[in-house]
Short mmCIF file of C-alpha atoms and ligand atoms in Angstrom, two decimals:
data_model
loop_
_atom_site.label_atom_id
_atom_site.label_comp_id
_atom_site.label_asym_id
_atom_site.label_seq_id
_atom_site.Cartn_x
_atom_site.Cartn_y
_atom_site.Cartn_z
CA UNK A 19 0.00 0.00 0.00
CA UNK A 20 1.34 3.41 -0.94
CA UNK A 21 -0.61 6.37 0.34
CA UNK A 22 -1.34 8.90 -2.42
CA UNK A 23 -3.74 11.83 -2.72
CA UNK A 24 -4.22 12.02 -6.50
CA UNK A 25 -7.55 13.65 -7.35
CA UNK A 26 -8.01 14.84 -3.78
CA UNK A 27 -8.49 18.47 -2.79
CA UNK A 28 -7.18 19.56 0.59
CA UNK A 29 -7.54 22.72 2.66
CA UNK A 30 -4.80 23.26 5.23
CA UNK A 31 -5.35 26.19 7.62
CA UNK A 32 -2.39 28.11 8.97
CA UNK A 33 -0.30 26.60 6.18
CA UNK A 34 1.95 29.64 5.72
CA UNK A 35 4.37 28.50 8.42
CA UNK A 36 5.46 25.63 10.62
CA UNK A 37 3.56 22.37 10.61
CA UNK A 38 0.78 23.50 8.25
CA UNK A 39 3.28 24.45 5.57
CA UNK A 40 4.95 21.03 5.72
CA UNK A 41 1.58 19.20 5.76
CA UNK A 42 0.61 21.13 2.62
CA UNK A 43 3.90 20.58 0.79
CA UNK A 44 3.85 16.85 1.47
CA UNK A 45 0.18 16.52 0.43
CA UNK A 46 1.05 18.31 -2.81
CA UNK A 47 4.03 16.00 -3.42
CA UNK A 48 1.65 13.04 -3.06
CA UNK A 49 -0.76 14.38 -5.65
CA UNK A 50 -3.30 16.53 -3.77
CA UNK A 51 -4.45 19.94 -4.97
CA UNK A 52 -4.20 22.45 -2.17
CA UNK A 53 -5.85 25.47 -0.65
CA UNK A 54 -3.15 27.16 1.40
CA UNK A 55 -4.91 29.16 4.07
CA UNK A 56 -3.06 31.62 6.26
CA UNK A 57 -4.00 35.10 7.46
CA UNK A 58 -0.34 36.00 7.88
CA UNK A 59 -0.44 37.11 11.51
CA UNK A 60 2.18 37.16 14.26
CA UNK A 61 2.50 34.26 16.70
CA UNK A 62 0.00 35.82 19.12
CA UNK A 63 -2.30 36.87 16.27
CA UNK A 64 -2.08 40.53 17.39
CA UNK A 65 -0.23 41.98 14.41
CA UNK A 66 -0.49 41.33 10.71
CA UNK A 67 -3.39 39.06 10.07
CA UNK A 68 -5.04 40.40 6.96
CA UNK A 69 -2.61 39.34 4.28
CA UNK A 70 -2.19 36.16 2.33
CA UNK A 71 1.53 36.74 1.76
CA UNK A 72 2.62 33.73 3.87
CA UNK A 73 0.11 31.56 2.02
CA UNK A 74 1.23 32.88 -1.38
CA UNK A 75 4.85 31.95 -0.64
CA UNK A 76 3.81 28.33 0.02
CA UNK A 77 1.69 28.29 -3.16
CA UNK A 78 4.82 29.32 -5.08
CA UNK A 79 6.79 26.48 -3.44
CA UNK A 80 4.11 23.98 -4.46
CA UNK A 81 3.95 25.31 -8.02
CA UNK A 82 7.74 25.05 -8.24
CA UNK A 83 7.33 21.36 -7.37
CA UNK A 84 4.83 21.00 -10.22
CA UNK A 85 1.79 20.90 -7.91
CA UNK A 86 -1.51 22.78 -7.92
CA UNK A 87 -2.39 25.23 -5.14
CA UNK A 88 -4.24 28.44 -4.42
CA UNK A 89 -3.76 30.89 -1.56
CA UNK A 90 -6.44 32.03 0.82
CA UNK A 91 -6.06 34.68 3.52
CA UNK A 92 -9.19 33.94 5.59
CA UNK A 93 -9.11 34.37 9.33
CA UNK A 94 -10.34 30.98 10.52
CA UNK A 95 -12.13 32.69 13.42
CA UNK A 96 -14.47 34.43 10.94
CA UNK A 97 -17.19 32.12 9.62
CA UNK A 98 -18.02 34.31 6.60
CA UNK A 99 -14.39 34.38 5.46
CA UNK A 100 -14.08 30.64 6.00
CA UNK A 101 -17.28 29.93 4.04
CA UNK A 102 -15.92 32.06 1.18
CA UNK A 103 -12.68 30.02 1.34
CA UNK A 104 -14.60 26.78 0.82
CA UNK A 105 -16.52 28.35 -2.08
CA UNK A 106 -13.17 29.43 -3.58
CA UNK A 107 -11.85 25.87 -3.21
CA UNK A 108 -14.91 24.37 -4.91
CA UNK A 109 -14.88 26.96 -7.72
CA UNK A 110 -11.21 26.23 -8.41
CA UNK A 111 -11.05 22.47 -7.83
CA UNK A 112 -14.68 21.25 -7.78
CA UNK A 113 -14.60 19.46 -4.41
CA UNK A 114 -13.02 19.35 -0.94
CA UNK A 115 -11.86 15.98 0.37
CA UNK A 116 -9.52 16.90 3.18
CA UNK A 117 -9.52 19.61 5.83
CA UNK A 118 -6.58 20.02 8.18
CA UNK A 119 -7.48 22.39 11.02
CA UNK A 120 -4.00 23.54 11.94
CA UNK A 121 -4.08 27.34 12.32
CA UNK A 122 -3.22 28.49 15.80
CA UNK A 123 -1.99 31.30 18.02
CA UNK A 124 -0.55 31.48 21.54
CA UNK A 125 -1.22 34.00 24.30
CA UNK A 126 0.35 32.26 27.28
CA UNK A 127 -0.18 33.60 30.82
CA UNK A 128 -1.25 32.11 34.12
CA UNK A 129 -4.95 32.55 34.73
CA UNK A 130 -4.31 35.12 37.46
CA UNK A 131 -2.53 37.38 34.96
CA UNK A 132 -4.63 36.54 31.92
CA UNK A 133 -6.87 39.08 30.26
CA UNK A 134 -10.14 37.36 29.34
CA UNK A 135 -9.94 38.93 25.86
CA UNK A 136 -6.80 36.82 25.34
CA UNK A 137 -8.60 33.75 26.62
CA UNK A 138 -11.38 34.33 24.11
CA UNK A 139 -9.03 35.09 21.21
CA UNK A 140 -7.24 31.75 21.64
CA UNK A 141 -10.51 29.83 21.93
CA UNK A 142 -11.82 31.70 18.87
CA UNK A 143 -8.91 30.62 16.67
CA UNK A 144 -8.38 27.04 17.86
CA UNK A 145 -11.89 25.88 18.76
CA UNK A 146 -14.20 28.17 16.81
CA UNK A 147 -11.78 28.22 13.86
CA UNK A 148 -11.85 24.42 13.73
CA UNK A 149 -15.65 24.36 14.13
CA UNK A 150 -16.18 27.03 11.44
CA UNK A 151 -13.88 25.39 8.89
CA UNK A 152 -15.44 21.99 9.57
CA UNK A 153 -18.99 23.35 9.31
CA UNK A 154 -18.06 25.07 6.04
CA UNK A 155 -16.88 21.80 4.41
CA UNK A 156 -19.32 19.45 6.16
CA UNK A 157 -22.26 19.44 3.71
CA UNK A 158 -19.91 19.14 0.73
CA UNK A 159 -18.28 16.09 2.31
CA UNK A 160 -21.67 14.61 3.16
CA UNK A 161 -22.83 15.06 -0.45
CA UNK A 162 -19.61 13.46 -1.74
CA UNK A 163 -19.87 10.64 0.82
CA UNK A 164 -16.21 11.25 1.48
CA UNK A 165 -14.29 13.46 3.85
CA UNK A 166 -11.16 13.39 5.99
CA UNK A 167 -10.84 15.99 8.73
CA UNK A 168 -7.91 16.49 11.07
CA UNK A 169 -8.00 18.54 14.26
CA UNK A 170 -4.79 19.70 15.91
CA UNK A 171 -4.63 19.34 19.67
CA UNK A 172 -1.71 19.66 22.06
CA UNK A 173 -0.23 17.82 25.03
CA UNK A 174 -1.06 21.02 26.96
CA UNK A 175 -4.77 20.36 26.47
CA UNK A 176 -4.63 16.59 26.79
CA UNK A 177 -2.46 16.47 29.89
CA UNK A 178 -2.07 20.01 31.30
CA UNK A 179 0.69 22.63 31.28
CA UNK A 180 1.57 25.68 33.32
CA UNK A 181 0.46 29.04 31.91
CA UNK A 182 -1.71 27.90 29.01
CA UNK A 183 -5.26 27.83 30.40
CA UNK A 184 -6.76 29.41 27.26
CA UNK A 185 -4.75 27.26 24.86
CA UNK A 186 -5.20 24.02 26.84
CA UNK A 187 -8.96 24.50 27.13
CA UNK A 188 -9.29 25.15 23.40
CA UNK A 189 -7.02 22.25 22.46
CA UNK A 190 -8.92 19.75 24.62
CA UNK A 191 -12.15 21.08 23.13
CA UNK A 192 -11.11 20.19 19.57
CA UNK A 193 -10.71 16.57 20.71
CA UNK A 194 -14.30 16.77 21.98
CA UNK A 195 -15.37 18.15 18.62
CA UNK A 196 -13.72 15.16 16.97
CA UNK A 197 -15.56 12.76 19.28
CA UNK A 198 -18.92 14.09 18.07
CA UNK A 199 -18.11 14.52 14.41
CA UNK A 200 -16.48 11.09 14.02
CA UNK A 201 -19.86 9.66 15.06
CA UNK A 202 -21.99 12.09 13.03
CA UNK A 203 -19.82 11.70 9.93
CA UNK A 204 -19.63 7.92 9.93
CA UNK A 205 -22.53 7.16 7.59
CA UNK A 206 -21.10 9.48 4.92
CA UNK A 207 -17.54 8.13 5.25
CA UNK A 208 -16.32 11.31 6.89
CA UNK A 209 -13.46 10.33 9.20
CA UNK A 210 -12.31 12.74 11.86
CA UNK A 211 -9.03 12.46 13.74
CA UNK A 212 -6.76 14.57 15.91
CA UNK A 213 -3.03 15.17 15.80
CA UNK A 214 -1.02 16.01 18.93
CA UNK A 215 2.28 17.26 17.45
CA UNK A 216 5.64 18.20 18.89
CA UNK A 217 7.77 20.25 16.50
CA UNK A 218 10.20 23.11 16.34
CA UNK A 219 8.28 26.05 14.85
CA UNK A 220 7.99 29.73 15.68
CA UNK A 221 5.29 28.65 18.17
CA UNK A 222 7.74 26.58 20.20
CA UNK A 223 11.06 28.36 19.51
CA UNK A 224 11.19 29.92 22.99
CA UNK A 225 9.34 27.24 24.98
CA UNK A 226 11.54 24.28 24.05
CA UNK A 227 15.24 23.87 24.90
CA UNK A 228 17.66 24.43 21.98
CA UNK A 229 18.81 20.78 21.89
CA UNK A 230 15.20 19.55 21.67
CA UNK A 231 14.33 22.05 18.94
CA UNK A 232 17.04 20.56 16.72
CA UNK A 233 15.58 17.07 17.20
CA UNK A 234 11.95 17.85 16.38
CA UNK A 235 11.31 18.85 12.80
CA UNK A 236 7.77 19.30 11.38
CA UNK A 237 8.80 16.80 8.65
CA UNK A 238 8.80 14.09 11.34
CA UNK A 239 5.18 14.90 12.30
CA UNK A 240 3.57 15.32 8.88
CA UNK A 241 3.62 11.60 7.88
CA UNK A 242 1.32 10.95 10.86
CA UNK A 243 -0.98 13.78 9.83
CA UNK A 244 -1.14 12.47 6.26
CA UNK A 245 -1.93 8.93 7.39
CA UNK A 246 -4.88 10.35 9.38
CA UNK A 247 -6.34 12.06 6.28
CA UNK A 248 -5.67 9.19 3.88
CA UNK A 249 -8.30 7.00 2.23
CA UNK A 250 -7.84 4.13 4.70
CA UNK A 251 -7.49 6.36 7.75
CA UNK A 252 -8.96 5.28 11.06
CA UNK A 253 -11.49 7.60 12.71
CA UNK A 254 -11.72 9.17 16.20
CA UNK A 255 -8.02 8.69 16.82
CA UNK A 256 -5.66 11.03 18.67
CA UNK A 257 -2.14 10.51 17.38
CA UNK A 258 0.86 11.87 19.23
CA UNK A 259 3.71 12.68 16.82
CA UNK A 260 7.16 14.22 17.23
CA UNK A 261 10.88 13.52 16.78
CA UNK A 262 10.06 10.41 14.75
CA UNK A 263 8.03 9.00 17.65
CA UNK A 264 4.29 8.19 17.53
CA UNK A 265 1.70 7.27 20.16
CA UNK A 266 -2.08 6.92 20.53
CA UNK A 267 -3.96 8.88 23.17
CA UNK A 268 -7.47 8.27 24.46
CA UNK A 269 -9.72 8.76 27.45
CA UNK A 270 -10.47 5.68 29.50
CA UNK A 271 -12.78 5.06 32.44
CA UNK A 272 -12.40 2.79 35.45
CA UNK A 273 -14.97 0.06 36.10
CA UNK A 274 -18.01 1.75 37.66
CA UNK A 275 -18.47 1.09 41.37
CA UNK A 276 -21.93 0.94 43.00
CA UNK A 277 -21.91 2.60 46.41
CA UNK A 278 -25.60 2.35 47.31
CA UNK A 279 -28.63 4.63 47.24
CA UNK A 280 -27.95 6.54 50.47
CA UNK A 281 -24.68 8.40 50.01
CA UNK A 282 -22.56 10.93 51.83
CA UNK A 283 -19.29 12.55 50.69
CA UNK A 284 -17.58 10.19 53.16
CA UNK A 285 -18.88 7.16 51.25
CA UNK A 286 -17.20 8.44 48.08
CA UNK A 287 -14.00 9.31 49.96
CA UNK A 288 -13.86 5.84 51.55
CA UNK A 289 -14.11 4.18 48.13
CA UNK A 290 -12.05 6.63 46.11
CA UNK A 291 -9.08 4.25 45.76
CA UNK A 292 -11.40 1.56 44.34
CA UNK A 293 -13.14 4.10 42.05
CA UNK A 294 -9.69 5.19 40.81
CA UNK A 295 -8.33 1.71 40.18
CA UNK A 296 -6.86 2.32 36.74
CA UNK A 297 -6.10 -1.36 36.26
CA UNK A 298 -9.85 -1.73 35.50
CA UNK A 299 -9.95 1.09 32.93
CA UNK A 300 -11.51 0.72 29.49
CA UNK A 301 -12.23 3.15 26.65
CA UNK A 302 -15.80 3.94 25.59
CA UNK A 303 -17.04 4.03 21.99
CA UNK A 304 -19.58 6.72 22.85
CA UNK A 305 -21.50 8.34 25.72
CA UNK A 306 -24.25 5.70 25.63
CA UNK A 307 -21.76 3.00 26.56
CA UNK A 308 -20.90 4.85 29.73
CA UNK A 309 -24.54 5.40 30.65
CA UNK A 310 -25.31 1.71 29.97
CA UNK A 311 -22.38 0.60 32.16
CA UNK A 312 -23.62 2.83 34.99
CA UNK A 313 -27.17 1.47 34.84
CA UNK A 314 -25.98 -2.10 34.62
CA UNK A 315 -23.77 -1.60 37.68
CA UNK A 316 -26.57 0.13 39.60
CA UNK A 317 -29.06 -2.64 38.75
CA UNK A 318 -26.60 -5.31 39.90
CA UNK A 319 -25.95 -3.32 43.08
CA UNK A 320 -29.66 -2.93 43.80
CA UNK A 321 -30.25 -6.67 43.43
CA UNK A 322 -27.29 -7.62 45.64
P1 LIG B 16 3.10 28.43 13.61
O1 LIG B 16 2.92 29.68 14.40
O2 LIG B 16 4.42 28.17 12.96
O3 LIG B 16 1.99 28.33 12.49
C1 LIG B 16 0.67 28.66 12.73
C2 LIG B 16 0.11 29.34 11.51
O4 LIG B 16 -1.28 29.60 11.73
C3 LIG B 16 0.77 30.70 11.21
O5 LIG B 16 1.22 30.72 9.88
C4 LIG B 16 -0.34 31.70 11.44
O6 LIG B 16 -0.28 32.85 10.57
C5 LIG B 16 -1.58 30.87 11.17
N1 LIG B 16 -2.76 31.41 11.83
C6 LIG B 16 -2.88 31.77 13.12
N2 LIG B 16 -4.11 32.24 13.37
C7 LIG B 16 -4.79 32.16 12.20
C8 LIG B 16 -6.12 32.51 11.82
N3 LIG B 16 -6.97 33.05 12.71
N4 LIG B 16 -6.49 32.29 10.55
C9 LIG B 16 -5.63 31.75 9.64
N5 LIG B 16 -4.35 31.44 9.94
C10 LIG B 16 -3.94 31.64 11.21
O7 LIG B 16 2.72 27.23 14.61
P2 LIG B 16 2.88 25.63 14.52
O8 LIG B 16 3.75 25.21 15.62
O9 LIG B 16 3.14 25.21 13.14
O10 LIG B 16 1.40 25.20 14.97
C11 LIG B 16 0.48 24.54 14.12
C12 LIG B 16 -0.57 23.90 14.99
O11 LIG B 16 0.00 22.88 15.80
C13 LIG B 16 -1.26 24.86 15.95
O12 LIG B 16 -2.63 24.55 16.05
C14 LIG B 16 -0.57 24.57 17.27
O13 LIG B 16 -1.36 24.93 18.37
C15 LIG B 16 -0.36 23.08 17.15
N6 LIG B 16 0.68 22.55 18.02
C16 LIG B 16 1.99 22.78 17.76
C17 LIG B 16 2.95 22.23 18.57
C18 LIG B 16 4.38 22.36 18.27
O14 LIG B 16 5.18 21.70 18.97
N7 LIG B 16 4.77 23.16 17.30
C19 LIG B 16 2.59 21.45 19.78
C20 LIG B 16 1.18 21.23 19.93
C21 LIG B 16 0.28 21.78 19.08
#
């Protein structure tokens, strides 16, 4: 099996720099036609942000490789601009098969020092940007009975990190968005996955040690991203990728424990070690599985 993207049309957001640029270049090398989205802003999204210059430079790189690409300067946090981007893609290429939600900004501060406008701006780009772009391509993918969508999360959201409350909240939220859309998209062969990358880019140049930066190139992450948007991709997967290393991440739940009908906080405290016995943990396919497990456990407990 050789993964190719001939005949496929892909939109990559934030593709003017860093990971998005490499995702786009590699997709183009494997035959995809590309929409290179980037609004050309600074790392915190506070300056620049209304030009497609960064996107145009990547389009030129793709054309120099013999590929097909157009530039788009939409701000992913603006639904009208994003809808126009999808119209532009369809007018130029006739369809949209792949969406990589990659655009992102950082405004790191501890919550005590954080301005709520900065909290909202980060959520707007990462969460609302991913939701807007996905909504804008969703009906087209449903009509085609084909779609591959990739969210971009972060270890900060999945596991926690100091000073990134806005970013972590938004990044965990895109994994939640995937959970829903992987289920809603299933009958139209729309597969939705999430990438948790580690790479040296302008976003990480001052948060990673120099030695680590040299070891983590975007080129080592992109093959994972491209697998997740390929024809035979899985769905509802979170893939960790960086430095040539890959992992799978998912939420699991311990075996439910019935503690009786009459409860006090002390009852929960007394059983907390049993409730938190991770050796019993399993993943859930969907919310109904959890509810069913709870009722089954309660029924057994009531009968005992
Ligand atoms: P980067 O700063 O090099 O690239 C991000 C690109 O997104 C920039 O070109 C920027 O202009 C564009 N962008 C930002 N806001 C936009 C908006 N509203 N509309 C359109 N374009 C916009 O950053 P990097 O590292 O390549 O990040 C890519 C994604 O990977 C982000 O979602 C980031 O949060 C995520 N990520 C990166 C990690 C890393 O180690 N580099 C770690 C975990 C997650």
